[in-house]
Coordinates of C-alpha atoms in Angstrom, one line a residue:
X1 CA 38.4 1.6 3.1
X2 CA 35.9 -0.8 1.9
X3 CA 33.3 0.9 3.5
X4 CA 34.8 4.3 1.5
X5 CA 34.4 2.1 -1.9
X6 CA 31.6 0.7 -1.3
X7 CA 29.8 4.4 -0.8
X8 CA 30.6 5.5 -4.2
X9 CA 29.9 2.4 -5.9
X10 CA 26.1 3.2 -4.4
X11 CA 26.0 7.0 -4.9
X12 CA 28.6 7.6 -7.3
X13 CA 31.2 9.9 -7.7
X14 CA 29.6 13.0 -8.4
X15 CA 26.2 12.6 -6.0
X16 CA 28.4 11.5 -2.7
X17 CA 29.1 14.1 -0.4
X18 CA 31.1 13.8 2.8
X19 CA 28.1 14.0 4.9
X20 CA 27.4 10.6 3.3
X21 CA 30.7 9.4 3.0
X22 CA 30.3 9.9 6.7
X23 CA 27.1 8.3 7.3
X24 CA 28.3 5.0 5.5
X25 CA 31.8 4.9 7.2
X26 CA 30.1 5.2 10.5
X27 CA 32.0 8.5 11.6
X28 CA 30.8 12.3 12.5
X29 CA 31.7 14.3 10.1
X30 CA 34.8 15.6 11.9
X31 CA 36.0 12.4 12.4
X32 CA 35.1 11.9 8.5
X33 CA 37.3 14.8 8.2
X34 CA 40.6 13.4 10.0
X35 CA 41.1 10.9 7.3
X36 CA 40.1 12.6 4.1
X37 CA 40.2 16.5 3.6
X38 CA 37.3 16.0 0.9
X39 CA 36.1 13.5 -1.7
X40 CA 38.5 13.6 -4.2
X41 CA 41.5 12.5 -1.4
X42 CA 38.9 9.4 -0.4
X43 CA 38.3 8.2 -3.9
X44 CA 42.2 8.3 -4.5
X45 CA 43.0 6.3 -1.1
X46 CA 39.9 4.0 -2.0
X47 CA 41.7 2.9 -5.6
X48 CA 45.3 3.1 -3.4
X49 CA 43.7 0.4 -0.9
X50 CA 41.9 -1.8 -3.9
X51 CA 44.7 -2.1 -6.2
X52 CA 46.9 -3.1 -3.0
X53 CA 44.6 -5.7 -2.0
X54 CA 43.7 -7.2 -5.2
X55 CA 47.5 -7.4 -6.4
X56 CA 48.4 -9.1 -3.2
X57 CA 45.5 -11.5 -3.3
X58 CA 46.4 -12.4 -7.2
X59 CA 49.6 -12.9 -6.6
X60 CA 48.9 -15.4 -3.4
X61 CA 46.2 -17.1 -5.0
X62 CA 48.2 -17.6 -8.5
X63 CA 51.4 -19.1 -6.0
X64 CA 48.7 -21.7 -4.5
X65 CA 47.5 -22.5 -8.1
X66 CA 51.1 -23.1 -8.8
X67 CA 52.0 -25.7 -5.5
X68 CA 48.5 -27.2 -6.9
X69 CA 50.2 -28.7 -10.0
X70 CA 48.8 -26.0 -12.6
X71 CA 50.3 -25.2 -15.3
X72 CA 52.0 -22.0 -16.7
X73 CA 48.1 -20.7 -18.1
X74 CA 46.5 -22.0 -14.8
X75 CA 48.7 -19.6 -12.7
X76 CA 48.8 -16.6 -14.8
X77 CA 45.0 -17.2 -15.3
X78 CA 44.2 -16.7 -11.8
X79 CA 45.8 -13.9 -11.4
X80 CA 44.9 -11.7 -13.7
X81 CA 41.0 -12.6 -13.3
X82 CA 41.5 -11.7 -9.2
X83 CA 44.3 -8.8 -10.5
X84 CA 41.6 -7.2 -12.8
X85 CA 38.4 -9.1 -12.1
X86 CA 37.7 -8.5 -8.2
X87 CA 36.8 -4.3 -8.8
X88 CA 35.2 -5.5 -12.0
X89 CA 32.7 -7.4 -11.0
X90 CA 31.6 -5.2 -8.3
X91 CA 31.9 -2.0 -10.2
X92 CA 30.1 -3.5 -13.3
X93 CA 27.0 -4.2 -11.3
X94 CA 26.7 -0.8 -9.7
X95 CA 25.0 2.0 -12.0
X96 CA 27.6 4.2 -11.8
X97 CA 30.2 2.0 -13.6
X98 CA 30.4 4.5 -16.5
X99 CA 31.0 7.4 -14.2
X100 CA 33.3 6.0 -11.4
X101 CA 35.8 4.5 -14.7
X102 CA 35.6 7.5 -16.4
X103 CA 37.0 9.5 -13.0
X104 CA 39.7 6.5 -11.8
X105 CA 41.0 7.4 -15.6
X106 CA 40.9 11.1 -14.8
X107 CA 41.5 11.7 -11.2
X108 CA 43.7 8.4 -10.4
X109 CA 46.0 8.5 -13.3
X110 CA 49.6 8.1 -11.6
X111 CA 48.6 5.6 -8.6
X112 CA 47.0 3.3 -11.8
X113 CA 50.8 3.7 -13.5
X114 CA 52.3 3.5 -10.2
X115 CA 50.2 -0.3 -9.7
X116 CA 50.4 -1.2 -13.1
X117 CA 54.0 -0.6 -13.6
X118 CA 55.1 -2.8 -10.6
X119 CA 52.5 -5.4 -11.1
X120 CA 54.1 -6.1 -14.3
X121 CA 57.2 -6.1 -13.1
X122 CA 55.6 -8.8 -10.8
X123 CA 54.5 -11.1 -13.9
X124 CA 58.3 -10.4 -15.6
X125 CA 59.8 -12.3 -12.6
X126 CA 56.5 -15.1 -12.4
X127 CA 57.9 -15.6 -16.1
X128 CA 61.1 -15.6 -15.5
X129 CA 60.2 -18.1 -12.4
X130 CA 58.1 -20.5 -14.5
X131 CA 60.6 -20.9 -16.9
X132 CA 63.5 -22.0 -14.7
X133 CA 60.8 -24.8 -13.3
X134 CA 60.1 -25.7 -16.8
X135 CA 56.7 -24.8 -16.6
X136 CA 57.3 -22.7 -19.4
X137 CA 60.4 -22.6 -22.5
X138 CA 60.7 -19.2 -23.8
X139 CA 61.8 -19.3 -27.0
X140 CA 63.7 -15.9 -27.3
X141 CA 61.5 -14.0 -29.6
X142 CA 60.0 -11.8 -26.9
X143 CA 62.0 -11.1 -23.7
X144 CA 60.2 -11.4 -20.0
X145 CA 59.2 -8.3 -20.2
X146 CA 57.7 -8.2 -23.2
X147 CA 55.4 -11.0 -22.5
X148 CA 54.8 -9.6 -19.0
X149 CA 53.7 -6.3 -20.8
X150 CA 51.7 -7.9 -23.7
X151 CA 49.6 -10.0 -20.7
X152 CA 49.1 -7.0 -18.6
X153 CA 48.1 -5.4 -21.6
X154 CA 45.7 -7.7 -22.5
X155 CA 44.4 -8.4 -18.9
X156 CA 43.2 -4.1 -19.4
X157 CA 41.9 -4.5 -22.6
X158 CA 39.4 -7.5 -21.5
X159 CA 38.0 -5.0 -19.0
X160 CA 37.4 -2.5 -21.5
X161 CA 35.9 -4.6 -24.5
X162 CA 33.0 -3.4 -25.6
X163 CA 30.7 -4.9 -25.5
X164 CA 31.3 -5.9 -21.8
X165 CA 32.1 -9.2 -21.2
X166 CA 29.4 -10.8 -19.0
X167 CA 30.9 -11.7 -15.5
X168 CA 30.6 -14.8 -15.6
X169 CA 32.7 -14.8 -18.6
X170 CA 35.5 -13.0 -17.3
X171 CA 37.2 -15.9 -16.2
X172 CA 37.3 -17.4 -19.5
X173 CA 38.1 -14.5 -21.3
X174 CA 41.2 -13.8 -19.2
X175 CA 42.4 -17.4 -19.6
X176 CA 41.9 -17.5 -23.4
X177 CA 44.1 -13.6 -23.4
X178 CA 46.5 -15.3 -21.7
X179 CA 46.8 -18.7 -23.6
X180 CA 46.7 -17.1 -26.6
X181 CA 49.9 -14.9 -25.8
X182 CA 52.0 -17.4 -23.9
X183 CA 51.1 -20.0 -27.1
X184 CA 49.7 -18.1 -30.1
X185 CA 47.0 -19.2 -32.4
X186 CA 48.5 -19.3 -35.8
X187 CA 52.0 -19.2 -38.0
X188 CA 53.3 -17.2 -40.8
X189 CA 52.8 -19.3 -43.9
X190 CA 56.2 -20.5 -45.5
X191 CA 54.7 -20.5 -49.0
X192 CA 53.7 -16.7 -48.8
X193 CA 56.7 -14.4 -49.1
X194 CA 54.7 -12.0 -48.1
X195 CA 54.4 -13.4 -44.6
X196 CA 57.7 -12.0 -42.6
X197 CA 56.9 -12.6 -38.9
X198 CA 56.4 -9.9 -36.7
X199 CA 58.6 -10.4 -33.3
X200 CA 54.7 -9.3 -31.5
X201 CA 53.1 -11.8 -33.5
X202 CA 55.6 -15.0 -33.2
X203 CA 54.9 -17.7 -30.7
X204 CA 56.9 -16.9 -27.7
X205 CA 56.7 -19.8 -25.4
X206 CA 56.2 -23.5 -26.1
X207 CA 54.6 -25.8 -23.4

């Protein structure tokens, strides 16, 4: 499978053909053939494989950062920069970046729910976990879920700024999406009437 993603990170999605599909897996044709009835089918297993791997890995890694000592940002941190980060940086360097997003959006629609809906229901019970160890006090505005939703939301939208974050400032750009959800940046002013807090916009967790 890496083999499979690697090939159309270096043709693309549109110039690979089995024959090299083939060629960079290491198989005849046939035996090409026994795995993947045609391109479409590979590229589909190949974003079934990542999203496995790098959700897996996150989580892992975030769980080490945690019996480390970090702290609430630390752990959620790491996981989202390996969650969303790992494809990132090796799709951003490859000149077909444009074309091979543009086709994981059009040809890989329900496996990207499919991951994202159960890797947030991952985060809901990390949030839930942290709390119970103190690592985090929730303060009732925004529920779990909520916050799980608004972090995987904001993990996406950091790899689709524009214009694209430099990789070696994806790290930092996760962690500040993250801080700035779990803590906020700013409060409603109590001298403007005006300013009736939104439940999106309140501070939902206090270190």
């Amino acid at each position: 499978m890496l083999r499979v993603k690697h090939a159309f990170f270096h043709y693309g999605y549109s110039k690979l053909t089995m024959v090299d599909l083939a060629e960079v897996c290491g198989f005849t044709r046939r035996a090409l053939y026994y795995h993947f009835k045609n391109k479409e089918e590979a590229f589909r297993a190949s974003i079934r494989h990542s999203s496995t791997q790098d959700i897996r890995t996150a989580l892992e890694a975030g769980e080490r950062v945690r019996q480390g000592g970090g702290s609430a940002v630390d752990i959620i941190s790491e996981i989202m920069d390996i969650r969303y980060g790992t494809t990132r940086r090796i799709v951003q360097v490859s000149p077909h970046t444009v074309e091979l997003n543009a086709v994981a959006f059009m040809k890989c629609r329900d496996i990207m729910i499919e991951f994202a809906t159960s890797f947030q229901s991952d985060i809901e019970n990390l949030i839930v976990s942290l709390a119970e160890d103190g690592l985090l006090h929730l303060t009732g505005d925004l529920s779990p879920r909520e916050i799980a939703q608004a972090l995987a939301d904001g993990a996406r939208g950091v790899n689709q700024a524009l214009p694209p974050p430099a990789l070696t400032e994806l790290s930092g750009r996760y962690r500040l999406m993250c801080h700035s959800i779990l803590f906020g940046s700013a409060v409603a002013s109590k001298s403007d009437a005006r300013a009736k807090p939104h439940p999106a916009r309140r501070q939902t967790v206090r270190r």
